[in-house]
Every structure is written in structure tokens, then in C-alpha cells.
XYZ file of C-alpha atoms in Angstrom:
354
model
C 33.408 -6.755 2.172
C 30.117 -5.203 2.859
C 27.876 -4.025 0.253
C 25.465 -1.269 -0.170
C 22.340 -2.825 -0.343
C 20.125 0.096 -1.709
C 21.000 3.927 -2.207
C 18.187 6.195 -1.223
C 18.176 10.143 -1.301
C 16.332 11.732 1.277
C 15.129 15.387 0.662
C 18.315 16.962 2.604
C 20.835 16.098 4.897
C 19.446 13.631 7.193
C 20.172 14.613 11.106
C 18.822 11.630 12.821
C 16.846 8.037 11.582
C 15.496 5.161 13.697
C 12.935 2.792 13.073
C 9.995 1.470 14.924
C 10.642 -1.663 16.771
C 7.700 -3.746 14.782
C 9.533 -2.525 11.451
C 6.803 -0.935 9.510
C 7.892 2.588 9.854
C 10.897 4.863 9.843
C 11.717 7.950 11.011
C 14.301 10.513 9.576
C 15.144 14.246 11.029
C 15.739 16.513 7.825
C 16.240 20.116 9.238
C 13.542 21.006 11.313
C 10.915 18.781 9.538
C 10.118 15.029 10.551
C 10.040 12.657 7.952
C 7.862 9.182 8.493
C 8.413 6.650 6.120
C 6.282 3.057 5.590
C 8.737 0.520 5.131
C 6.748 -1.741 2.794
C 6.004 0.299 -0.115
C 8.065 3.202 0.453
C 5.352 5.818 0.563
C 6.221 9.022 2.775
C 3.053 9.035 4.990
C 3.629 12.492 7.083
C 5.637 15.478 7.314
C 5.829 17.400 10.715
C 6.957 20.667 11.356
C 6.898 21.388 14.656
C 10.329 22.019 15.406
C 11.893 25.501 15.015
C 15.307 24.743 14.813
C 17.559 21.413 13.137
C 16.353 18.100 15.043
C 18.972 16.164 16.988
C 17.168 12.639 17.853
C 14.466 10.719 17.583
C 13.159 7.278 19.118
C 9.946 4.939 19.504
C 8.743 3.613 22.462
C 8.749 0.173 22.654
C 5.355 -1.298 21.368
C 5.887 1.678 18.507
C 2.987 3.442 19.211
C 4.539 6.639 20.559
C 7.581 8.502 19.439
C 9.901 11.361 20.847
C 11.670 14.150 19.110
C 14.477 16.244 20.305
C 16.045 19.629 18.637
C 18.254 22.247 18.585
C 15.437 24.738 19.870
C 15.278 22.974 23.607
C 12.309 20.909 22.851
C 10.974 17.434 23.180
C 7.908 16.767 21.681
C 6.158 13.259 22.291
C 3.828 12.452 19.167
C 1.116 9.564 18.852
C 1.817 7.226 15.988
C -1.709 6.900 15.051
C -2.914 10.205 15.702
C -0.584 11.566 12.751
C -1.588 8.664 10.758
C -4.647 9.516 10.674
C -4.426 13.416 10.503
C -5.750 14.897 7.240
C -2.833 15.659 4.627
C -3.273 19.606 4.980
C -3.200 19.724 8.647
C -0.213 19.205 11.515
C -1.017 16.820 13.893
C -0.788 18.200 17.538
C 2.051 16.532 19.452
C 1.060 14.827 22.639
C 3.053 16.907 24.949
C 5.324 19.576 24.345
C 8.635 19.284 27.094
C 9.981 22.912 27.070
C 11.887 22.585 30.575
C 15.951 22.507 28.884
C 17.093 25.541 28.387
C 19.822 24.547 25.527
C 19.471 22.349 22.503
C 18.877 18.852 23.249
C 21.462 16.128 22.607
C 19.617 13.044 23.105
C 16.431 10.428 23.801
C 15.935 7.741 25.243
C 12.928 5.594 26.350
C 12.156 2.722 28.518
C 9.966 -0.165 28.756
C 6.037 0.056 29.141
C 4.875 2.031 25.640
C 2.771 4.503 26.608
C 3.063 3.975 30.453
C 7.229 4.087 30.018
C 9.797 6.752 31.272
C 11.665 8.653 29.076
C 15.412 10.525 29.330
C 16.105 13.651 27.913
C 20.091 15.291 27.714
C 21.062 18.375 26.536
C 23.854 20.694 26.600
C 22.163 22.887 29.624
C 24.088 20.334 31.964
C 21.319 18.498 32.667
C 19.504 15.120 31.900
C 15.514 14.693 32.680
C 13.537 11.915 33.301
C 9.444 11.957 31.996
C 6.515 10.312 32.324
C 5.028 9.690 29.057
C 1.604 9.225 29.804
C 0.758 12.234 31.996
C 4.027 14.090 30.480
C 5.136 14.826 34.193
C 9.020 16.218 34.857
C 10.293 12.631 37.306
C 13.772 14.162 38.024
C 16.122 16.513 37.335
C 19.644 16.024 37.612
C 22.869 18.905 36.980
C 26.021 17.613 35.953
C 29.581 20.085 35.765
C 29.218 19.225 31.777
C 26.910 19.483 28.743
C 25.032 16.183 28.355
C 26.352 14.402 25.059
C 24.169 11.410 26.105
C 21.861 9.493 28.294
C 20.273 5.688 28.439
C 18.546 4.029 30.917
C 19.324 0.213 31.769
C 16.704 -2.778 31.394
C 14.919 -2.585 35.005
C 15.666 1.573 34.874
C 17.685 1.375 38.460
C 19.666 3.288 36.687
C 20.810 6.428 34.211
C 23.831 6.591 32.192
C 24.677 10.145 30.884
C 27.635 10.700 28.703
C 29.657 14.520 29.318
C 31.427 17.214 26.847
C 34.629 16.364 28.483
C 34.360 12.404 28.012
C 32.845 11.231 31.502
C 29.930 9.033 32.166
C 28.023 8.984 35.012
C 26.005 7.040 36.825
C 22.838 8.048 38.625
C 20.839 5.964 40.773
C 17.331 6.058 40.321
C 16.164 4.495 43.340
C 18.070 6.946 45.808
C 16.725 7.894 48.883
C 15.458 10.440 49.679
C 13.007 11.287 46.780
C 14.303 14.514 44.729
C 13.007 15.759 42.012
C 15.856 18.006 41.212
C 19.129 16.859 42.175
C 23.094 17.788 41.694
C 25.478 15.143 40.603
C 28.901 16.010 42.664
C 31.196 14.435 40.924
C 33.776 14.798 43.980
C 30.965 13.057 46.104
C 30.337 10.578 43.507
C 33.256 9.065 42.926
C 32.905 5.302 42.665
C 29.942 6.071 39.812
C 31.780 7.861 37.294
C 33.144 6.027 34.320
C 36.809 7.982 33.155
C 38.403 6.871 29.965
C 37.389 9.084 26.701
C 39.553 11.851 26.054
C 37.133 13.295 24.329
C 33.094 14.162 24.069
C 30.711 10.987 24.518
C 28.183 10.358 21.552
C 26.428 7.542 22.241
C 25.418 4.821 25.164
C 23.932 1.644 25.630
C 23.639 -0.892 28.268
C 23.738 -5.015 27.268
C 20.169 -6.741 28.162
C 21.163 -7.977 31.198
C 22.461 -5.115 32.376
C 26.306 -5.767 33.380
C 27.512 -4.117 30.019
C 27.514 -0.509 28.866
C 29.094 0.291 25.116
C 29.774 4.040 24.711
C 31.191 6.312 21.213
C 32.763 9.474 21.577
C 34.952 11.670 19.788
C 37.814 11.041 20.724
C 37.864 7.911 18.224
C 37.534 4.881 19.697
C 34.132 2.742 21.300
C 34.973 1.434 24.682
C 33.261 -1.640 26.536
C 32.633 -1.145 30.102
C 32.075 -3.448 32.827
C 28.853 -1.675 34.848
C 29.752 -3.037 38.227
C 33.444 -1.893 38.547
C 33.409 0.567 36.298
C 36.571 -0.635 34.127
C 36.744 -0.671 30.666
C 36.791 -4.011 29.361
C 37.895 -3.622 25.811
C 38.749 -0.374 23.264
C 38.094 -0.192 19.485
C 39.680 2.152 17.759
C 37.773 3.636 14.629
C 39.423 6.311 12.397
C 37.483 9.341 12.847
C 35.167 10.816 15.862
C 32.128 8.271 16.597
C 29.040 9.547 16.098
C 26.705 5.925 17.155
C 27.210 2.377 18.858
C 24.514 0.472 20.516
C 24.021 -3.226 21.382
C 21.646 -5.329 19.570
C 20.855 -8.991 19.695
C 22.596 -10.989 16.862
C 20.389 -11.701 14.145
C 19.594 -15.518 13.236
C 21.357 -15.452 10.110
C 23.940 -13.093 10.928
C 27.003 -15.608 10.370
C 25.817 -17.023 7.355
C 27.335 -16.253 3.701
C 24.535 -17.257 1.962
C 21.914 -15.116 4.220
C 20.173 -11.819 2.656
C 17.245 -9.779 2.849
C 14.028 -11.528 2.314
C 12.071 -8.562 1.275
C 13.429 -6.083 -0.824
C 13.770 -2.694 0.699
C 11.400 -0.403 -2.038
C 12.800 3.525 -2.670
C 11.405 6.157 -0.107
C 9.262 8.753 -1.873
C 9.980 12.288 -1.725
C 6.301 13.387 -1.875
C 3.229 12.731 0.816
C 1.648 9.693 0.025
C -1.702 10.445 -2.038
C -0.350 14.009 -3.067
C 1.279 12.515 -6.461
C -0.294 13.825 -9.550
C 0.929 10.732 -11.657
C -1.134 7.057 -12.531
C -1.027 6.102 -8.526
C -4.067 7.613 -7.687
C -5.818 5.395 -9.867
C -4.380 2.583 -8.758
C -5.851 -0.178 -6.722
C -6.192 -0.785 -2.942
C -6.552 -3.726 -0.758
C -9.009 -4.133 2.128
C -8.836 -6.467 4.559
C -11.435 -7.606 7.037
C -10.606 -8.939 10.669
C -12.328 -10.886 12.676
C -15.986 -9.109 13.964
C -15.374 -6.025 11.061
C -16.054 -8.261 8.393
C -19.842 -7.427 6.798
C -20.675 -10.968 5.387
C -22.336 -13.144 7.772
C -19.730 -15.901 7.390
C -17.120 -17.197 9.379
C -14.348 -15.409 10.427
C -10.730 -16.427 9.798
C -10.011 -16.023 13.552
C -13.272 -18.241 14.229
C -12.065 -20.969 11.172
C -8.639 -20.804 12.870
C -10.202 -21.927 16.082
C -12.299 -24.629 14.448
C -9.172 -26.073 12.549
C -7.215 -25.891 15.891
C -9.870 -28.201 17.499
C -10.400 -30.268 14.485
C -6.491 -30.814 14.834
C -6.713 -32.178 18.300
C -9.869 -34.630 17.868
C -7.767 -36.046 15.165
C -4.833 -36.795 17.732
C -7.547 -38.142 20.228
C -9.470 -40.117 17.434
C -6.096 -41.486 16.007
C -5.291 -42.885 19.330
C -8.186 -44.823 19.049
C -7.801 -46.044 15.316
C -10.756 -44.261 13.601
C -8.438 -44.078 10.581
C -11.387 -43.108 8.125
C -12.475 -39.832 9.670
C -8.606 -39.011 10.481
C -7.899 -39.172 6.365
C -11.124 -36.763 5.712
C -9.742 -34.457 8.881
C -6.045 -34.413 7.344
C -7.677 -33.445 3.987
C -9.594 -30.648 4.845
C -6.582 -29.157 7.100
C -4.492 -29.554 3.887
C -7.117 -27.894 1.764
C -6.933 -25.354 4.147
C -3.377 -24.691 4.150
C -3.081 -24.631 0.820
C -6.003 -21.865 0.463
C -4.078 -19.729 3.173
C -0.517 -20.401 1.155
C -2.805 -19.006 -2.092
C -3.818 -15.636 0.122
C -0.330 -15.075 1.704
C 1.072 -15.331 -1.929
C -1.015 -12.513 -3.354
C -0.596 -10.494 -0.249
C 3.007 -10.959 -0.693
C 2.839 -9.729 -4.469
C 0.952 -7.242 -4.273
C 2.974 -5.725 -1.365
């Protein structure tokens, strides 16, 4: 039987959550407000108001430097991770574009592969799903479906769009048609060998396996169906006991099947306050700084420049081995081990102190 790990209370009823791909930061829709979260320590690092009605979704690019935020009031805002990390506490960061072009509330996100150079794939309930550019924040395509858009993901090379409908179809738009539109109209009578028809009911959620012959979709109807992509049957049904609200695909973890296997590094409380606002003993507390490579200030070696020695010091031992100087191999080992042992010591307070 599962158990719950950790209990945290957010400051209202959470509408949406994801979390970076790296795994420093999360994300959290609370009304119209978005919540960002370091995973380490816990601390709440920003609060953005931006929105004017409840959010709906949220999602990360890929290299987590950019996110995307959908909401009830028909926009998309795309926001620079660093640029609201590094915003002062008393203003609001400016997104980096504002996508006003749905004229209903909009029901979903989803990005592709690239970071800041990658498409995104707006739904919403105006019947139509859009595809962006996220670096010049350019309108790609338009497409109008018969139904609200529940839905939408793209699949690994982005040949194609999946959109999920109010009335429990999924459809299938090909990216690389010819001729070039901008704004197109999915005919579903036209169409016919790229619609998926099984739910009975709304579809929540899509995703598409890595290699692309797979899509997984939720709806509210009850159940999670498994769909082969080329045929368009549906492999397998799972029933669940209420309306599904999320499914996606995910590669196993490496410990998954063990017994014995649990979190590593204990998940800390998220605050309820902006980090460095709190009246209490943390502002005196202490800080860490680290130096990298050419930022350091003393004249010594850097770590990435001692790395580089050690790595060559590790190969002339292999070559000098070979040749039986066993003398200068035993004051080579030593030093590595010193070494090690010095970088074991640094990790360890690192790791305590985080």
C-alpha cells in the first residue's frame, strides 16, 4: 500500500503543479497567483500575479529555463526562469510574451524540445489548439476543431499534434501538411482515418510514449485508454472510479521495483511566505558561496583546472604502470586518494548544510 510521504499545505486550493525537469524548482497555480517553490530547502522564491482569472496549467520547457502559464482569462504567458529569480521582492517580473489570441479560457500546455528555441501548444475551449514559437513568440498555426479543446501534446519529432475534445475525440493533426496554413479547419468528416473514438466522455489529459507509437489519454468518462498511434485502436482500458483528471508516460525509475528503495533526500516543507520576507531568526542566518571555475578571486587553482590535472595524472599512471615505474605510480595513487577524500569532506558539508 502506498504511503504519503510528506503532507504539505499550500496557501489555497492548488489548480495546477509541475516541476522543472532538472528538479530544483516547482511550480503550483493557486487562484490567479503563481507559486515557485525551491525544492531543496523549501523556500517560496516568487509570487506572480499576472493572471486575472484562476490558472489552468503550467509547464517548463525542457532545459527548465522557460515556463508557460495558461488561465481561465484566455491567456498564455511565457516567463523566464531567471529573469523572476532575479527580480527584486517588491516588483512583478514582466513575462516574456503575453499570447492573447484564444478567445475562451485555456485548457492546456504543452511544449516541445529545443528550450528556448522549442514550439509550444496551446488548447482551449474556443475550439481551437495553437502552435508558438517561443523565442520570437510568433502564432505557427491555428487549427478549429467542432469541440472545445480539453487537451493537446505534441509527439517526440513534433510531426504531429494530439488534441483531446469536450465530447471524448482525439484528433490528429499533421504538422508537416502541405500546403503551409497558418490557420486551418480540422473536418472531421474529411479526416476520418485521424480521429481516435472511444471516450464517452470529455478528454483530460494526453501523452505520447518516447518513441512515438503510443498515446495514453484520461477523460471523464472514467477510465485511461492506451492507444496504438498508427491504427488508431485502443490497445488496453483502465478503469478508475471517478472522472480522470491526469495520466502521462514517464520512464520507469531505477529503483522503481524495489521494496527496499526510498527517497534519498528528504523532501523539506514549502514555506508560505517569500523567501527573505520572514521576520523570524532566518535572516540572520548563514549563507554559502560558492566559487566556479574563472569567478573565484584567489589566484589559485581552480577545481575545474585541478580536475583536469588529476584526470591527466590518472592516465600517466596507466601509461607509467605499463612500464613498471611502480614508485611514482604509489605517490600518484596517493595523492588521487587524498584528493578524493578532500572532495568526499566538501560534498558532506554541502550535503548537511543543504
Amino acid at each position: 500500500q502506498d504511503q504519503l510521504q510528506q503532507k504539505i499545505i499550500c496557501p489555497g486550493p492548488v489548480t495546477c503543479l509541475t516541476a522543472s525537469p532538472n528538479g530544483l524548482y516547482i511550480l503550483a497555480g493557486v487562484a490567479e497567483s503563481i507559486y515557485l517553490w525551491e525544492v531543496s530547502n523549501g523556500n517560496l522564491l516568487a509570487i506572480l500575479n499576472r493572471h486575472y482569472q484562476d490558472l489552468t496549467c503550467l509547464c517548463f520547457t525542457d532545459d527548465s529555463s522557460h515556463f508557460l502559464s495558461g488561465a481561465k482569462d484566455c491567456l498564455a504567458l511565457v516567463w523566464n526562469l531567471y529573469s523572476v529569480l532575479q527580480a527584486e521582492p517588491s516588483q512583478i517580473p514582466d513575462p516574456r510574451h503575453v499570447w492573447s489570441r484564444h478567445s475562451l479560457p485555456i485548457t492546456d500546455l504543452c511544449c516541445g524540445f529545443g528550450g528556448p528555441l522549442a514550439r509550444a501548444a496551446t488548447a482551449s475551449l474556443d475550439q481551437t489548439a495553437k502552435l508558438w514559437e517561443i523565442s520570437s513568440g510568433e502564432l505557427l498555426l491555428s487549427v478549429l476543431f467542432d469541440v472545445g479543446i480539453m487537451a493537446v501534446t505534441l509527439d517526440l519529432s513534433e510531426y504531429h499534434m494530439f488534441c483531446g475534445g469536450m465530447d471524448g475525440s482525439i484528433f490528429q493533426v499533421d504538422l508537416c501538411a502541405w500546403p503551409v496554413q497558418r490557420d486551418r479547419t480540422f473536418q472531421t468528416e474529411q479526416e476520418n482515418g485521424k480521429v481516435f473514438k472511444g471516450h464517452r466522455n470529455q478528454v483530460t489529459c494526453l501523452s505520447v510514449s518516447t518513441d512515438g507509437s503510443l498515446l495514453l489519454s484520461g477523460s471523464h468518462d472514467e477510465t485511461v485508454r492506451l492507444w496504438d498511434i498508427q491504427s488508431k485502436q485502443c490497445l488496453k482500458t483502465m478503469n478508475h472510479k471517478g472522472p480522470v483528471t491526469n495520466a502521462f508516460i514517464v520512464l520507469a525509475p531505477a529503483n522503481m521495483f524495489n521494496p527496499d528503495g526510498k527517497p534519498s533526500v528528504p523532501l523539506p516543507k514549502f514555506s508560505k511566505h517569500l523567501h527573505g520576507t520572514e521576520s523570524n531568526d532566518e535572516q540572520g542566518s548563514e549563507g554559502v558561496t560558492l566559487r566556479l571555475g574563472l569567478h573565484q578571486q584567489e589566484s589559485g587553482e581552480s577545481y575545474l583546472e585541478k580536475a583536469e590535472k588529476m584526470y591527466s595524472q590518472m592516465y600517466s599512471t596507466r601509461e607509467k604502470n605499463l612500464v613498471g615505474d611502480q614508485e611514482h605510480l604509489t605517490i600518484q595513487v596517493s595523492e588521487l586518494e587524498e584528493e578524493v577524500s578532500t572532495l568526499r569532506k566538501i560534498n558532506k558539508n554541502l550535503f548537511d548544510f543543504s
